[in-house]
Structure formats: C-alpha cells, structure tokens
mmCIF file of C-alpha atoms in Angstrom:
data_model
loop_
_atom_site.group_PDB
_atom_site.id
_atom_site.type_symbol
_atom_site.label_atom_id
_atom_site.label_comp_id
_atom_site.label_asym_id
_atom_site.label_seq_id
_atom_site.Cartn_x
_atom_site.Cartn_y
_atom_site.Cartn_z
ATOM 1 C CA MET A 21 64.126 -29.204 106.793
ATOM 2 C CA VAL A 22 64.252 -32.207 104.455
ATOM 3 C CA THR A 23 66.291 -35.284 104.843
ATOM 4 C CA LEU A 24 68.260 -36.973 102.067
ATOM 5 C CA THR A 25 70.373 -39.705 101.087
ATOM 6 C CA ILE A 26 73.483 -38.614 99.028
ATOM 7 C CA ASP A 27 76.322 -41.143 98.587
ATOM 8 C CA GLU A 28 74.337 -43.763 101.331
ATOM 9 C CA ARG A 29 75.213 -40.643 103.992
ATOM 10 C CA GLN A 30 71.941 -39.829 105.348
ATOM 11 C CA VAL A 31 72.395 -35.568 105.537
ATOM 12 C CA GLN A 32 69.435 -33.335 106.526
ATOM 13 C CA ALA A 33 69.346 -29.925 104.343
ATOM 14 C CA GLU A 34 66.945 -26.499 104.023
ATOM 15 C CA GLU A 35 64.019 -26.637 101.878
ATOM 16 C CA GLY A 36 64.647 -24.599 98.498
ATOM 17 C CA LYS A 37 68.510 -25.606 98.266
ATOM 18 C CA VAL A 38 70.106 -27.760 95.246
ATOM 19 C CA ILE A 39 71.976 -31.094 95.321
ATOM 20 C CA LEU A 40 74.913 -29.308 94.718
ATOM 21 C CA GLU A 41 75.054 -26.672 97.847
ATOM 22 C CA VAL A 42 73.923 -29.482 99.879
ATOM 23 C CA ALA A 43 76.435 -32.023 98.928
ATOM 24 C CA ARG A 44 79.319 -29.170 99.104
ATOM 25 C CA GLU A 45 78.282 -28.543 102.455
ATOM 26 C CA ASN A 46 78.526 -31.908 103.571
ATOM 27 C CA ASN A 47 81.778 -31.943 102.085
ATOM 28 C CA ILE A 48 80.909 -34.873 99.089
ATOM 29 C CA ASP A 49 82.577 -33.337 95.941
ATOM 30 C CA ILE A 50 80.945 -32.217 93.044
ATOM 31 C CA PRO A 51 83.087 -30.865 90.094
ATOM 32 C CA ALA A 52 81.156 -27.827 88.576
ATOM 33 C CA LEU A 53 82.966 -24.764 86.447
ATOM 34 C CA CYS A 54 79.158 -22.854 85.428
ATOM 35 C CA TYR A 55 78.340 -22.764 89.735
ATOM 36 C CA HIS A 56 78.966 -19.622 91.620
ATOM 37 C CA GLU A 57 77.424 -19.166 94.906
ATOM 38 C CA SER A 58 76.822 -15.425 94.202
ATOM 39 C CA VAL A 59 74.949 -15.563 90.961
ATOM 40 C CA ALA A 60 72.327 -17.817 89.696
ATOM 41 C CA SER A 61 72.191 -21.178 88.474
ATOM 42 C CA TYR A 62 72.698 -21.869 84.731
ATOM 43 C CA GLY A 63 73.748 -25.108 84.973
ATOM 44 C CA ALA A 64 76.072 -25.357 81.429
ATOM 45 C CA CYS A 65 79.295 -27.443 81.864
ATOM 46 C CA ARG A 66 77.752 -30.917 82.325
ATOM 47 C CA ARG A 67 80.125 -31.351 84.927
ATOM 48 C CA TRP A 68 78.035 -31.443 88.052
ATOM 49 C CA LEU A 69 75.494 -34.275 86.608
ATOM 50 C CA ALA A 70 74.377 -36.469 89.636
ATOM 51 C CA GLU A 71 72.052 -39.329 89.567
ATOM 52 C CA MET A 72 69.247 -39.545 91.563
ATOM 53 C CA ILE A 73 66.308 -41.966 92.644
ATOM 54 C CA THR A 74 62.929 -40.014 93.913
ATOM 55 C CA HIS A 75 59.178 -41.584 93.794
ATOM 56 C CA GLY A 76 60.461 -45.137 92.076
ATOM 57 C CA ARG A 77 62.294 -43.158 89.156
ATOM 58 C CA GLU A 78 66.160 -43.232 88.612
ATOM 59 C CA ARG A 79 67.460 -40.588 86.292
ATOM 60 C CA LEU A 80 70.386 -37.740 85.450
ATOM 61 C CA VAL A 81 69.541 -34.414 86.751
ATOM 62 C CA ALA A 82 71.614 -31.006 87.012
ATOM 63 C CA SER A 83 73.460 -30.775 90.535
ATOM 64 C CA CYS A 84 73.302 -26.942 90.600
ATOM 65 C CA LEU A 85 69.675 -27.131 89.318
ATOM 66 C CA TYR A 86 67.423 -29.479 91.247
ATOM 67 C CA PRO A 87 66.760 -28.938 94.900
ATOM 68 C CA VAL A 88 66.315 -31.268 97.167
ATOM 69 C CA GLU A 89 63.138 -32.930 98.822
ATOM 70 C CA GLU A 90 62.466 -35.555 101.281
ATOM 71 C CA GLY A 91 63.236 -38.919 100.778
ATOM 72 C CA LEU A 92 65.987 -38.264 97.938
ATOM 73 C CA ILE A 93 68.671 -40.359 97.013
ATOM 74 C CA VAL A 94 71.761 -38.879 95.408
ATOM 75 C CA LYS A 95 75.050 -40.586 93.343
ATOM 76 C CA THR A 96 77.862 -38.905 92.794
ATOM 77 C CA ASN A 97 80.477 -41.038 92.131
ATOM 78 C CA SER A 98 78.120 -44.125 89.879
ATOM 79 C CA GLU A 99 79.503 -45.463 87.190
ATOM 80 C CA ARG A 100 77.196 -43.870 85.166
ATOM 81 C CA VAL A 101 77.755 -40.880 86.304
ATOM 82 C CA ILE A 102 81.124 -40.714 85.507
ATOM 83 C CA SER A 103 81.226 -42.240 82.511
ATOM 84 C CA ILE A 104 79.204 -39.361 81.292
ATOM 85 C CA ARG A 105 81.784 -36.708 83.150
ATOM 86 C CA ARG A 106 84.510 -38.096 81.364
ATOM 87 C CA MET A 107 82.635 -37.754 77.930
ATOM 88 C CA VAL A 108 82.535 -34.056 78.935
ATOM 89 C CA MET A 109 85.977 -33.601 79.572
ATOM 90 C CA GLU A 110 86.607 -34.905 75.687
ATOM 91 C CA LEU A 111 84.065 -32.814 74.631
ATOM 92 C CA LEU A 112 85.971 -30.166 77.242
ATOM 93 C CA LEU A 113 89.631 -30.797 76.240
ATOM 94 C CA ALA A 114 87.974 -30.825 72.541
ATOM 95 C CA ARG A 115 86.711 -26.723 72.609
ATOM 96 C CA CYS A 116 89.576 -26.024 74.809
ATOM 97 C CA PRO A 117 92.869 -28.316 74.422
ATOM 98 C CA ASP A 118 95.321 -25.420 74.942
ATOM 99 C CA SER A 119 93.466 -24.069 78.376
ATOM 100 C CA GLU A 120 95.718 -25.362 81.459
ATOM 101 C CA VAL A 121 92.176 -25.779 83.395
ATOM 102 C CA ILE A 122 90.829 -28.351 81.007
ATOM 103 C CA GLN A 123 93.602 -30.364 81.163
ATOM 104 C CA ASP A 124 94.286 -30.533 84.287
ATOM 105 C CA LEU A 125 90.338 -31.635 85.045
ATOM 106 C CA ALA A 126 90.878 -34.491 82.268
ATOM 107 C CA LYS A 127 93.945 -35.269 83.880
ATOM 108 C CA GLN A 128 92.591 -35.492 87.849
ATOM 109 C CA MET A 129 89.208 -38.034 85.932
ATOM 110 C CA GLY A 130 91.577 -39.768 83.968
ATOM 111 C CA VAL A 131 91.424 -38.126 80.261
ATOM 112 C CA GLU A 132 94.833 -38.057 78.922
ATOM 113 C CA ARG A 133 92.715 -37.328 74.915
ATOM 114 C CA THR A 134 90.081 -36.493 73.005
ATOM 115 C CA VAL A 135 88.316 -38.053 70.439
ATOM 116 C CA PHE A 136 86.682 -35.838 68.868
ATOM 117 C CA LYS A 137 87.973 -32.620 66.397
ATOM 118 C CA LEU A 138 89.896 -30.384 68.426
ATOM 119 C CA ASP A 139 88.523 -26.717 67.959
ATOM 120 C CA GLU A 140 92.162 -24.802 65.731
ATOM 121 C CA ASP A 141 90.164 -21.512 67.132
ATOM 122 C CA ASN A 142 89.709 -22.362 70.812
ATOM 123 C CA LYS A 143 90.065 -19.278 73.016
ATOM 124 C CA LYS A 144 90.179 -21.547 77.068
ATOM 125 C CA CYS A 145 86.071 -20.153 76.669
ATOM 126 C CA ILE A 146 83.741 -23.386 77.534
ATOM 127 C CA LEU A 147 80.292 -20.697 77.558
ATOM 128 C CA CYS A 148 79.674 -21.127 81.445
ATOM 129 C CA ALA A 149 78.217 -17.710 80.969
ATOM 130 C CA LEU A 150 80.153 -17.583 84.882
ATOM 131 C CA CYS A 151 81.132 -13.331 82.914
ATOM 132 C CA VAL A 152 77.805 -12.764 81.584
ATOM 133 C CA ARG A 153 75.348 -13.307 85.103
ATOM 134 C CA ALA A 154 78.614 -11.686 87.758
ATOM 135 C CA CYS A 155 78.381 -8.848 84.769
ATOM 136 C CA GLN A 156 74.313 -8.432 84.472
ATOM 137 C CA GLU A 157 73.453 -9.448 88.306
ATOM 138 C CA VAL A 158 76.390 -8.308 90.448
ATOM 139 C CA VAL A 159 77.620 -5.465 88.960
ATOM 140 C CA GLY A 160 74.631 -4.415 86.815
ATOM 141 C CA VAL A 161 75.723 -3.708 83.666
ATOM 142 C CA SER A 162 75.355 -6.028 80.760
ATOM 143 C CA ALA A 163 78.204 -5.349 79.063
ATOM 144 C CA ILE A 164 79.032 -8.897 77.678
ATOM 145 C CA SER A 165 76.565 -11.766 76.538
ATOM 146 C CA LEU A 166 76.730 -15.119 74.368
ATOM 147 C CA VAL A 167 75.857 -14.137 70.766
ATOM 148 C CA ASN A 168 75.249 -16.640 67.828
ATOM 149 C CA ARG A 169 73.385 -20.127 68.295
ATOM 150 C CA GLY A 170 74.700 -23.482 67.872
ATOM 151 C CA VAL A 171 78.141 -24.126 67.126
ATOM 152 C CA ASP A 172 78.827 -20.000 66.592
ATOM 153 C CA ARG A 173 77.987 -19.378 70.352
ATOM 154 C CA GLN A 174 80.635 -16.888 71.794
ATOM 155 C CA MET A 175 80.922 -14.472 74.675
ATOM 156 C CA ALA A 176 81.300 -11.367 73.375
ATOM 157 C CA THR A 177 80.788 -7.492 73.850
ATOM 158 C CA PRO A 178 77.650 -6.483 71.497
ATOM 159 C CA PHE A 179 78.786 -6.615 67.988
ATOM 160 C CA TYR A 180 82.236 -7.336 68.647
ATOM 161 C CA ALA A 181 82.643 -3.523 69.969
ATOM 162 C CA ASP A 182 84.147 -1.594 72.491
ATOM 163 C CA SER A 183 81.220 -1.383 75.047
ATOM 164 C CA ASP A 184 79.591 1.773 75.798
ATOM 165 C CA VAL A 185 78.813 0.367 79.577
ATOM 166 C CA CYS A 186 81.700 -1.287 80.334
ATOM 167 C CA ILE A 187 83.246 -0.001 83.421
ATOM 168 C CA GLY A 188 85.978 -2.456 83.283
ATOM 169 C CA CYS A 189 85.090 -3.655 86.506
ATOM 170 C CA GLY A 190 86.854 -6.844 85.704
ATOM 171 C CA SER A 191 84.520 -8.860 87.642
ATOM 172 C CA CYS A 192 84.071 -11.353 84.629
ATOM 173 C CA ALA A 193 88.277 -11.629 85.435
ATOM 174 C CA TYR A 194 87.721 -12.432 88.409
ATOM 175 C CA ILE A 195 85.054 -15.462 87.902
ATOM 176 C CA CYS A 196 85.861 -16.889 84.888
ATOM 177 C CA PRO A 197 86.896 -20.411 85.475
ATOM 178 C CA THR A 198 88.926 -21.137 81.907
ATOM 179 C CA ASN A 199 91.446 -17.829 82.595
ATOM 180 C CA ALA A 200 89.861 -17.219 79.179
ATOM 181 C CA ILE A 201 89.272 -13.589 80.682
ATOM 182 C CA THR A 202 92.405 -11.570 81.689
ATOM 183 C CA LEU A 203 92.761 -8.454 83.161
ATOM 184 C CA GLU A 204 96.021 -6.370 83.816
ATOM 185 C CA ASP A 205 97.008 -2.613 85.187
ATOM 186 C CA ILE A 206 100.196 -1.204 83.368
ATOM 187 C CA GLY A 207 101.018 2.150 84.341
ATOM 188 C CA ASP A 208 97.211 4.195 84.087
ATOM 189 C CA THR A 209 95.452 1.283 82.264
ATOM 190 C CA ARG A 210 93.943 -1.351 82.983
ATOM 191 C CA PHE A 211 93.743 -3.994 80.084
ATOM 192 C CA ILE A 212 90.829 -6.804 79.599
ATOM 193 C CA LYS A 213 90.814 -8.834 77.201
ATOM 194 C CA TRP A 214 87.747 -11.405 76.323
ATOM 195 C CA PRO A 215 88.077 -14.183 73.535
ATOM 196 C CA ASN A 216 86.805 -12.201 71.241
ATOM 197 C CA SER A 217 87.754 -8.473 72.219
ATOM 198 C CA GLN A 218 89.455 -5.921 74.727
ATOM 199 C CA MET A 219 88.941 -2.655 75.970
ATOM 200 C CA GLU A 220 91.597 -0.449 78.288
ATOM 201 C CA PHE A 221 90.934 1.572 81.184
ATOM 202 C CA LYS A 222 92.080 4.968 82.571
ATOM 203 C CA LEU A 223 92.709 4.216 86.062
ATOM 204 C CA LYS A 224 92.040 7.331 88.738
ATOM 205 C CA LYS A 225 95.361 8.516 90.857
ATOM 206 C CA CYS A 226 95.689 8.373 94.170
ATOM 207 C CA LYS A 227 96.192 12.113 95.312
ATOM 208 C CA SER A 228 97.383 11.511 99.162
ATOM 209 C CA CYS A 229 99.992 8.107 97.697
ATOM 210 C CA GLY A 230 99.994 8.452 94.048
ATOM 211 C CA ASN A 231 98.825 5.568 93.192
ATOM 212 C CA TYR A 232 96.042 4.225 90.789
ATOM 213 C CA TRP A 233 93.842 1.938 91.880
ATOM 214 C CA ALA A 234 90.959 2.232 90.292
ATOM 215 C CA PRO A 235 89.291 2.319 86.283
ATOM 216 C CA GLN A 236 87.993 5.997 86.568
ATOM 217 C CA ARG A 237 84.200 4.278 84.423
ATOM 218 C CA GLN A 238 83.993 2.214 88.060
ATOM 219 C CA ILE A 239 84.301 4.792 90.198
ATOM 220 C CA GLU A 240 81.571 6.819 88.420
ATOM 221 C CA TYR A 241 79.581 4.316 88.107
ATOM 222 C CA ILE A 242 79.003 3.411 91.887
ATOM 223 C CA ALA A 243 78.895 7.672 92.400
ATOM 224 C CA LYS A 244 76.004 7.417 90.543
ATOM 225 C CA ILE A 245 74.353 4.396 91.871
ATOM 226 C CA SER A 246 75.366 5.142 95.337
ATOM 227 C CA GLY A 247 74.521 8.705 95.321
ATOM 228 C CA VAL A 248 78.080 9.720 96.740
ATOM 229 C CA ALA A 249 80.179 12.400 94.735
ATOM 230 C CA LEU A 250 83.179 11.804 93.043
ATOM 231 C CA GLU A 251 85.780 14.021 95.088
ATOM 232 C CA GLU A 252 84.959 11.144 97.818
ATOM 233 C CA PHE A 253 86.728 8.722 95.657
ATOM 234 C CA ASP A 254 89.842 11.340 95.573
ATOM 235 C CA ASN A 255 91.574 8.803 97.758
ATOM 236 C CA CYS A 256 92.135 4.710 97.254
ATOM 237 C CA PRO A 257 91.225 2.850 99.764
ATOM 238 C CA ASP A 258 94.463 2.727 101.967
ATOM 239 C CA CYS A 259 94.739 6.568 102.196
ATOM 240 C CA ARG A 260 90.986 7.525 103.249
ATOM 241 C CA GLU A 261 90.489 8.811 107.672
#
C-alpha cells in the first residue's frame, strides 16, 4: 500500500493502481470519457487530466495512465486543471456539436459555446477508441479500428466495408460514451450503425419461445471458442433448463 494526497485528502491505495481508479474509489470525481475498467487505458479524451506534485516537480498527467506512488500529491480541481478541461470541452464541442452527451458535459463545466470551427461532418465520435478496445480485448475479433491520421482520423471497419469477422455482439454500441454507435433489433435482424458504415445481422430464433435473441454469427463464434455444440444454443437463456 502507498499513501498519497488527493485534493488535500490523504488516502491509501494499492501499488499499481492509477490516479483515476484511486480517486473514484474515494468518491473523488475525475471526469473521463475514454476510460472503462473492462479495457486497457488509452488516454484519449484528455478530460481526466490532473495536476500532481512529486519529488518537487509539478506537472499535468493523465490520471487514467499515471500510477500512484508514495507521497504523491494530486489536485483534480485546481484552476489550471479546470481551465484545461474547459478548453478540451470546447474542442470536443467543435468536433461533435450535435452530440447531446458532449453538450450536457460542456454545460456542466460552464462551456456554452466554442471558439473553434464546428465540424460540419460530425458523427458524435470523439475517437476515444473504447469501441475498438472492447472489440479487441473483450470480444477478441478486432472488427473495427482507428484509421487514417491527424484530422482525417476515424473509427471504421476495414476499408469502410462489411467486416468478415464482426459477430454483431453490440459491445461497441454498449460501451460508446457518446452514442455515436447505435444498435437496434427489428424482427429477425440486428442493425449496427457506426459513424462511417453499418451492418445487418440475422438473429437466431429460440426453438421454445420463438423470440429472436442473439446474432447467429455471435452464437457460432461463442460455440467455436468454447467448444460447445451449436445445438446447445437452440434455446434462449430464458428457456434453458
């Protein structure tokens, strides 16, 4: 265990944990859009910056990446930190002016408008890469990725075409913090829409109740990696004994 100070509160934490984790464990809010405990930290949204002092040095760090250490002093709401977070919100508001999530977060920080040029082709994606990391690290198929560089950076399927490996599980939609990815089941079909492409997936029908309950591709993938026979998935979870 190490002892550190966050916003003038002395707390203890396990070695190896990062500032963001420890702060949240102690009910200290550090806003973050690109962080999720299920995937590796990426440090993309820059809303989670914190000011830290260690070994006589004071600097800004990414709280979701910086590990705690003995004697560390952290400030999460200093004037410097708040000023930078507001600037970040202006940048995000310029990139995704139609995102209700970004609009609400901006207002919470007192940002009503942005001085930067609005992205006319915005699609609510802030390039946090949570969807990409979930697809790679949790699902294990790597159906989507970040492509291109600089201002042309986007999240997309390979060559913006239907992915041969996407199983339609919807993990990307569930983890997306700005609703840039949507999922909808209509009848026997699941529709997943990404900012730059979309796909349709046929759903499997439960033999017992007749409800459509999961994409056929997802069931085949689970059966393959688990070694369970496909017949074991003839019934939905509610109808299994």
